[in-house]
Tab-separated table of C-alpha atoms in Angstrom:
chain	number	residue	atom	x	y	z
A	1	UNK	CA	-0.279	0.055	-0.066
A	2	UNK	CA	1.549	3.471	-0.762
A	3	UNK	CA	1.840	6.683	1.205
A	4	UNK	CA	-1.299	8.363	-0.308
A	5	UNK	CA	-3.461	5.399	0.027
A	6	UNK	CA	-2.419	4.711	3.590
A	7	UNK	CA	-3.116	8.278	4.458
A	8	UNK	CA	-6.730	7.962	2.927
A	9	UNK	CA	-7.008	4.982	4.996
A	10	UNK	CA	-5.867	6.822	8.106
A	11	UNK	CA	-8.103	9.484	7.273
A	12	UNK	CA	-11.152	7.436	6.854
A	13	UNK	CA	-10.694	5.730	10.019
A	14	UNK	CA	-10.745	8.737	12.239
A	15	UNK	CA	-13.587	10.442	10.234
A	16	UNK	CA	-17.166	10.689	11.721
A	17	UNK	CA	-18.166	8.450	9.121
A	18	UNK	CA	-16.064	5.780	10.196
A	19	UNK	CA	-17.279	6.781	13.875
A	20	UNK	CA	-20.903	5.942	13.038
A	21	UNK	CA	-21.579	9.758	11.602
A	22	UNK	CA	-21.483	11.359	14.962
A	23	UNK	CA	-21.558	14.876	14.809
A	24	UNK	CA	-23.267	15.799	17.777
A	25	UNK	CA	-23.261	16.039	21.156
A	26	UNK	CA	-25.610	14.045	23.484
A	27	UNK	CA	-28.965	14.696	23.631
A	28	UNK	CA	-29.690	15.985	27.197
A	29	UNK	CA	-32.849	16.082	28.990
A	30	UNK	CA	-34.132	17.745	32.263
A	31	UNK	CA	-36.514	14.714	33.627
A	32	UNK	CA	-37.436	17.037	36.871
A	33	UNK	CA	-38.672	19.490	37.416
A	34	UNK	CA	-40.279	21.140	34.728
A	35	UNK	CA	-38.854	24.514	33.381
A	36	UNK	CA	-40.194	27.208	35.528
A	37	UNK	CA	-40.932	25.232	38.623
A	38	UNK	CA	-41.741	27.253	41.870
A	39	UNK	CA	-39.887	24.675	44.571
A	40	UNK	CA	-40.872	25.176	48.203
A	41	UNK	CA	-38.017	24.872	50.510
A	42	UNK	CA	-38.225	24.565	54.421
A	43	UNK	CA	-36.282	23.100	57.054
A	44	UNK	CA	-37.882	19.841	56.834
A	45	UNK	CA	-37.279	19.451	53.093
A	46	UNK	CA	-34.256	21.813	52.213
A	47	UNK	CA	-32.994	19.935	49.116
A	48	UNK	CA	-33.760	20.993	45.373
A	49	UNK	CA	-34.414	17.602	43.916
A	50	UNK	CA	-33.358	16.973	39.842
A	51	UNK	CA	-33.348	14.621	37.451
A	52	UNK	CA	-31.088	14.861	34.255
A	53	UNK	CA	-30.390	12.225	31.469
A	54	UNK	CA	-28.372	12.235	28.419
A	55	UNK	CA	-27.809	10.006	25.627
A	56	UNK	CA	-25.314	9.439	22.742
A	57	UNK	CA	-24.683	6.490	20.328
A	58	UNK	CA	-20.678	6.675	20.986
A	59	UNK	CA	-21.044	6.887	24.318
A	60	UNK	CA	-21.808	9.743	27.328
A	61	UNK	CA	-18.129	10.709	28.290
A	62	UNK	CA	-18.634	12.943	31.061
A	63	UNK	CA	-21.265	15.687	32.645
A	64	UNK	CA	-21.160	18.561	34.519
A	65	UNK	CA	-24.016	21.196	36.070
A	66	UNK	CA	-23.455	24.598	37.128
A	67	UNK	CA	-25.794	26.916	38.804
A	68	UNK	CA	-26.408	30.710	39.096
A	69	UNK	CA	-29.156	33.417	40.711
A	70	UNK	CA	-31.131	35.020	37.913
A	71	UNK	CA	-32.213	34.206	34.259
A	72	UNK	CA	-29.576	33.448	32.063
A	73	UNK	CA	-30.166	32.130	28.282
A	74	UNK	CA	-27.840	30.464	25.931
A	75	UNK	CA	-25.465	33.017	25.715
A	76	UNK	CA	-24.357	33.133	29.271
A	77	UNK	CA	-20.680	32.230	30.344
A	78	UNK	CA	-22.037	29.574	32.332
A	79	UNK	CA	-18.534	27.757	32.298
A	80	UNK	CA	-17.704	31.023	34.832
A	81	UNK	CA	-20.358	30.002	37.326
A	82	UNK	CA	-20.002	27.658	40.387
A	83	UNK	CA	-19.975	23.982	39.493
A	84	UNK	CA	-22.804	21.524	41.370
A	85	UNK	CA	-21.639	18.452	40.266
A	86	UNK	CA	-19.494	16.955	37.553
A	87	UNK	CA	-18.898	13.006	36.413
A	88	UNK	CA	-16.854	10.778	34.006
A	89	UNK	CA	-18.154	7.985	32.900
A	90	UNK	CA	-15.567	6.463	30.112
A	91	UNK	CA	-14.000	3.571	31.540
A	92	UNK	CA	-11.166	1.652	29.757
A	93	UNK	CA	-11.792	3.708	26.210
A	94	UNK	CA	-16.071	2.810	26.299
A	95	UNK	CA	-18.865	4.595	28.028
A	96	UNK	CA	-22.259	4.269	28.240
A	97	UNK	CA	-25.041	5.104	25.413
A	98	UNK	CA	-27.125	6.992	28.359
A	99	UNK	CA	-26.826	8.218	31.309
A	100	UNK	CA	-29.394	9.100	34.199
A	101	UNK	CA	-28.535	11.195	37.638
A	102	UNK	CA	-31.132	12.096	40.149
A	103	UNK	CA	-29.216	14.726	42.292
A	104	UNK	CA	-30.409	16.844	45.810
A	105	UNK	CA	-28.409	20.254	46.362
A	106	UNK	CA	-29.101	22.098	49.731
A	107	UNK	CA	-30.846	25.172	49.131
A	108	UNK	CA	-31.392	26.642	52.848
A	109	UNK	CA	-28.806	29.960	52.969
A	110	UNK	CA	-29.601	30.843	49.675
A	111	UNK	CA	-31.692	33.706	48.275
A	112	UNK	CA	-35.290	33.534	47.077
A	113	UNK	CA	-36.219	33.298	43.516
A	114	UNK	CA	-35.447	32.268	40.281
A	115	UNK	CA	-32.345	30.269	39.358
A	116	UNK	CA	-30.390	29.074	36.237
A	117	UNK	CA	-29.351	25.664	36.003
A	118	UNK	CA	-26.828	24.156	32.918
A	119	UNK	CA	-26.135	20.793	32.239
A	120	UNK	CA	-23.258	20.002	30.042
A	121	UNK	CA	-22.529	16.254	28.403
A	122	UNK	CA	-19.711	15.340	26.062
A	123	UNK	CA	-19.771	12.235	24.063
A	124	UNK	CA	-16.810	9.840	23.286
A	125	UNK	CA	-16.294	9.626	19.411
A	126	UNK	CA	-15.171	13.435	19.260
A	127	UNK	CA	-15.854	14.855	22.346
A	128	UNK	CA	-18.392	16.770	21.158
A	129	UNK	CA	-20.573	18.721	23.928
A	130	UNK	CA	-24.226	19.926	23.767
A	131	UNK	CA	-25.647	21.887	27.135
A	132	UNK	CA	-29.210	22.514	28.392
A	133	UNK	CA	-30.515	25.041	30.223
A	134	UNK	CA	-33.451	24.630	33.190
A	135	UNK	CA	-34.981	27.360	35.183
A	136	UNK	CA	-36.674	26.881	38.603
A	137	UNK	CA	-37.763	29.392	41.292
A	138	UNK	CA	-37.172	28.514	45.396
A	139	UNK	CA	-39.255	29.804	47.749
A	140	UNK	CA	-38.926	29.787	51.758
A	141	UNK	CA	-41.553	32.083	52.916
A	142	UNK	CA	-45.287	33.004	52.529
A	143	UNK	CA	-46.201	36.228	51.029
A	144	UNK	CA	-46.972	39.288	52.334
A	145	UNK	CA	-50.310	40.554	51.885
A	146	UNK	CA	-52.641	43.656	53.327
A	147	UNK	CA	-55.746	45.811	52.402
A	148	UNK	CA	-54.662	49.353	51.219
A	149	UNK	CA	-58.374	50.212	50.670
A	150	UNK	CA	-61.097	50.500	52.338
A	151	UNK	CA	-59.282	51.068	55.633
A	152	UNK	CA	-60.509	49.368	59.270
A	153	UNK	CA	-63.939	51.052	59.878
A	154	UNK	CA	-64.537	52.888	56.996
A	155	UNK	CA	-68.269	53.557	55.608
A	156	UNK	CA	-68.948	51.895	52.554
A	157	UNK	CA	-72.124	52.329	50.245
A	158	UNK	CA	-74.575	49.652	49.431
A	159	UNK	CA	-75.832	51.505	46.604
A	160	UNK	CA	-72.399	50.551	44.656
A	161	UNK	CA	-69.739	48.007	44.490
A	162	UNK	CA	-67.162	47.949	46.686
A	163	UNK	CA	-63.561	47.724	45.262
A	164	UNK	CA	-60.692	46.168	47.451
A	165	UNK	CA	-57.444	47.201	46.841
A	166	UNK	CA	-54.954	44.588	48.273
A	167	UNK	CA	-51.076	44.938	48.132
A	168	UNK	CA	-49.389	41.543	47.804
A	169	UNK	CA	-45.576	40.001	46.943
A	170	UNK	CA	-43.460	37.642	47.225
A	171	UNK	CA	-39.987	37.423	46.571
A	172	UNK	CA	-39.619	33.795	45.859
A	173	UNK	CA	-41.674	32.345	43.325
A	174	UNK	CA	-44.319	35.327	42.965
A	175	UNK	CA	-47.826	35.569	43.961
A	176	UNK	CA	-50.143	32.767	42.032
A	177	UNK	CA	-53.560	34.719	42.876
A	178	UNK	CA	-55.395	36.973	45.771
A	179	UNK	CA	-59.003	35.981	46.971
A	180	UNK	CA	-61.012	37.956	48.960
A	181	UNK	CA	-64.036	36.481	51.021
A	182	UNK	CA	-66.903	38.132	53.378
A	183	UNK	CA	-66.774	37.584	56.887
A	184	UNK	CA	-64.909	33.781	56.702
A	185	UNK	CA	-62.660	32.122	54.447
A	186	UNK	CA	-64.543	29.219	53.155
A	187	UNK	CA	-63.991	26.463	51.036
A	188	UNK	CA	-66.337	27.852	48.340
A	189	UNK	CA	-65.871	30.301	45.544
A	190	UNK	CA	-64.244	33.531	46.531
A	191	UNK	CA	-66.380	36.698	46.304
A	192	UNK	CA	-63.428	37.838	43.702
A	193	UNK	CA	-60.178	36.532	42.540
A	194	UNK	CA	-57.101	38.534	40.855
A	195	UNK	CA	-53.939	36.982	39.716
A	196	UNK	CA	-52.235	39.686	38.416
A	197	UNK	CA	-51.059	43.053	40.116
A	198	UNK	CA	-52.611	45.788	40.438
A	199	UNK	CA	-54.901	43.358	42.623
A	200	UNK	CA	-58.503	45.334	42.779
A	201	UNK	CA	-61.192	42.872	43.894
A	202	UNK	CA	-64.945	43.795	43.355
A	203	UNK	CA	-67.123	43.170	45.974
A	204	UNK	CA	-70.785	43.108	44.296
A	205	UNK	CA	-73.289	45.872	45.803
A	206	UNK	CA	-75.815	42.899	46.285
A	207	UNK	CA	-73.091	41.267	49.061
A	208	UNK	CA	-72.791	44.606	50.760
A	209	UNK	CA	-74.938	43.624	53.831
A	210	UNK	CA	-73.888	43.115	57.728
A	211	UNK	CA	-72.811	46.006	60.299
A	212	UNK	CA	-69.483	45.152	60.741
A	213	UNK	CA	-68.966	43.486	57.578
A	214	UNK	CA	-65.385	41.605	57.631
A	215	UNK	CA	-63.452	41.908	54.638
A	216	UNK	CA	-60.482	39.129	54.284
A	217	UNK	CA	-57.868	38.638	51.505
A	218	UNK	CA	-55.716	35.464	51.109
A	219	UNK	CA	-52.550	35.911	49.055
A	220	UNK	CA	-51.016	32.694	47.473
A	221	UNK	CA	-47.723	32.480	45.955
A	222	UNK	CA	-46.581	30.038	43.426
A	223	UNK	CA	-45.165	27.466	46.362
A	224	UNK	CA	-48.653	27.042	47.451
A	225	UNK	CA	-47.766	28.918	50.457
A	226	UNK	CA	-50.539	31.310	51.231
A	227	UNK	CA	-51.052	34.555	54.071
A	228	UNK	CA	-54.125	36.696	54.740
A	229	UNK	CA	-55.479	40.078	56.273
A	230	UNK	CA	-58.573	41.827	57.102
A	231	UNK	CA	-60.656	44.894	57.559
A	232	UNK	CA	-64.106	45.068	59.039
A	233	UNK	CA	-66.283	48.309	57.493
A	234	UNK	CA	-69.943	49.103	57.837
A	235	UNK	CA	-72.079	49.624	54.762
A	236	UNK	CA	-74.952	52.130	54.819
A	237	UNK	CA	-77.996	52.176	52.441
A	238	UNK	CA	-77.071	55.403	51.212
A	239	UNK	CA	-74.075	57.480	51.116
A	240	UNK	CA	-75.527	60.770	49.871
A	241	UNK	CA	-77.727	60.850	53.093
A	242	UNK	CA	-74.353	60.381	55.371
A	243	UNK	CA	-72.496	63.382	54.006
A	244	UNK	CA	-68.410	62.412	53.223
A	245	UNK	CA	-67.380	59.124	53.610
A	246	UNK	CA	-64.452	57.958	55.701
A	247	UNK	CA	-61.807	56.200	53.752
C-alpha cells in the first residue's frame, strides 16, 4: 500500500463517518423538575431535587452542572459559574450510551428567587458537547399581603360595588392569585379573584350587608404558601344621605 493510500485509510478511520457519523453532542433531557417550576424549601425539605439524563450512540463521556441566581439563556458564559456537580463515565475507552442522574442540592441559606441551571455532557466520538438550560425558582416564606383600601372601620356604600385594593408580594416564586372573601374564608368560591397586579377586587353591592362586614383577602404564592389579611367596614344604605365617606 503506497503512502497516499495509507493516508486515505487513516483519514477515513478517524473520520466521523467511520465513527458512526456522530457529529453532535449527547441529547440532554431535564426530566425533573419542569421548566419554570417553583420549589418550596424549608427546614424539613431543604433540598432541590433534579433528574437529568443524556444519551449518545458513541457513549456519554462526562457531564457537569452549573448554577447561578437569575434568568440566563444560551448566550451566558456558564462555565464561569460555580459548578454543582460533575462526573466522568468513560472507562477503558468506552462509555454508556445513556446515563440518568438523580441529584439533591441543599438550598437553605440561598436567596429566594429564580435560578438557572445548565447541564453539559460530552460524547466519546469526538468529544462533542451539548448543553441544556433549566430555570427554577425557590421559595422559603409565605407572601406578604395587606388591604390598602378601604381602611378598617370605613363607611362604605351599599348602593354601589365596593372595590378592595390589595397589596401583595412574594420574593420567592411570585404571587399566584389573591382571593377575596366576606366574613370568613371558606372552601366555597371566593367573591373575587385576581392573578396580576394591581390587585383590585370587587364586592358586588348586593353582598354589602352586615354591620360590621369583614373583608378577608388571601394571597397564595406559586409554591402554594398563603397569607391573609382582613378589615371590618360599615355598609350603609345611601352614602349621599350621610355626607362625606370616611376611607
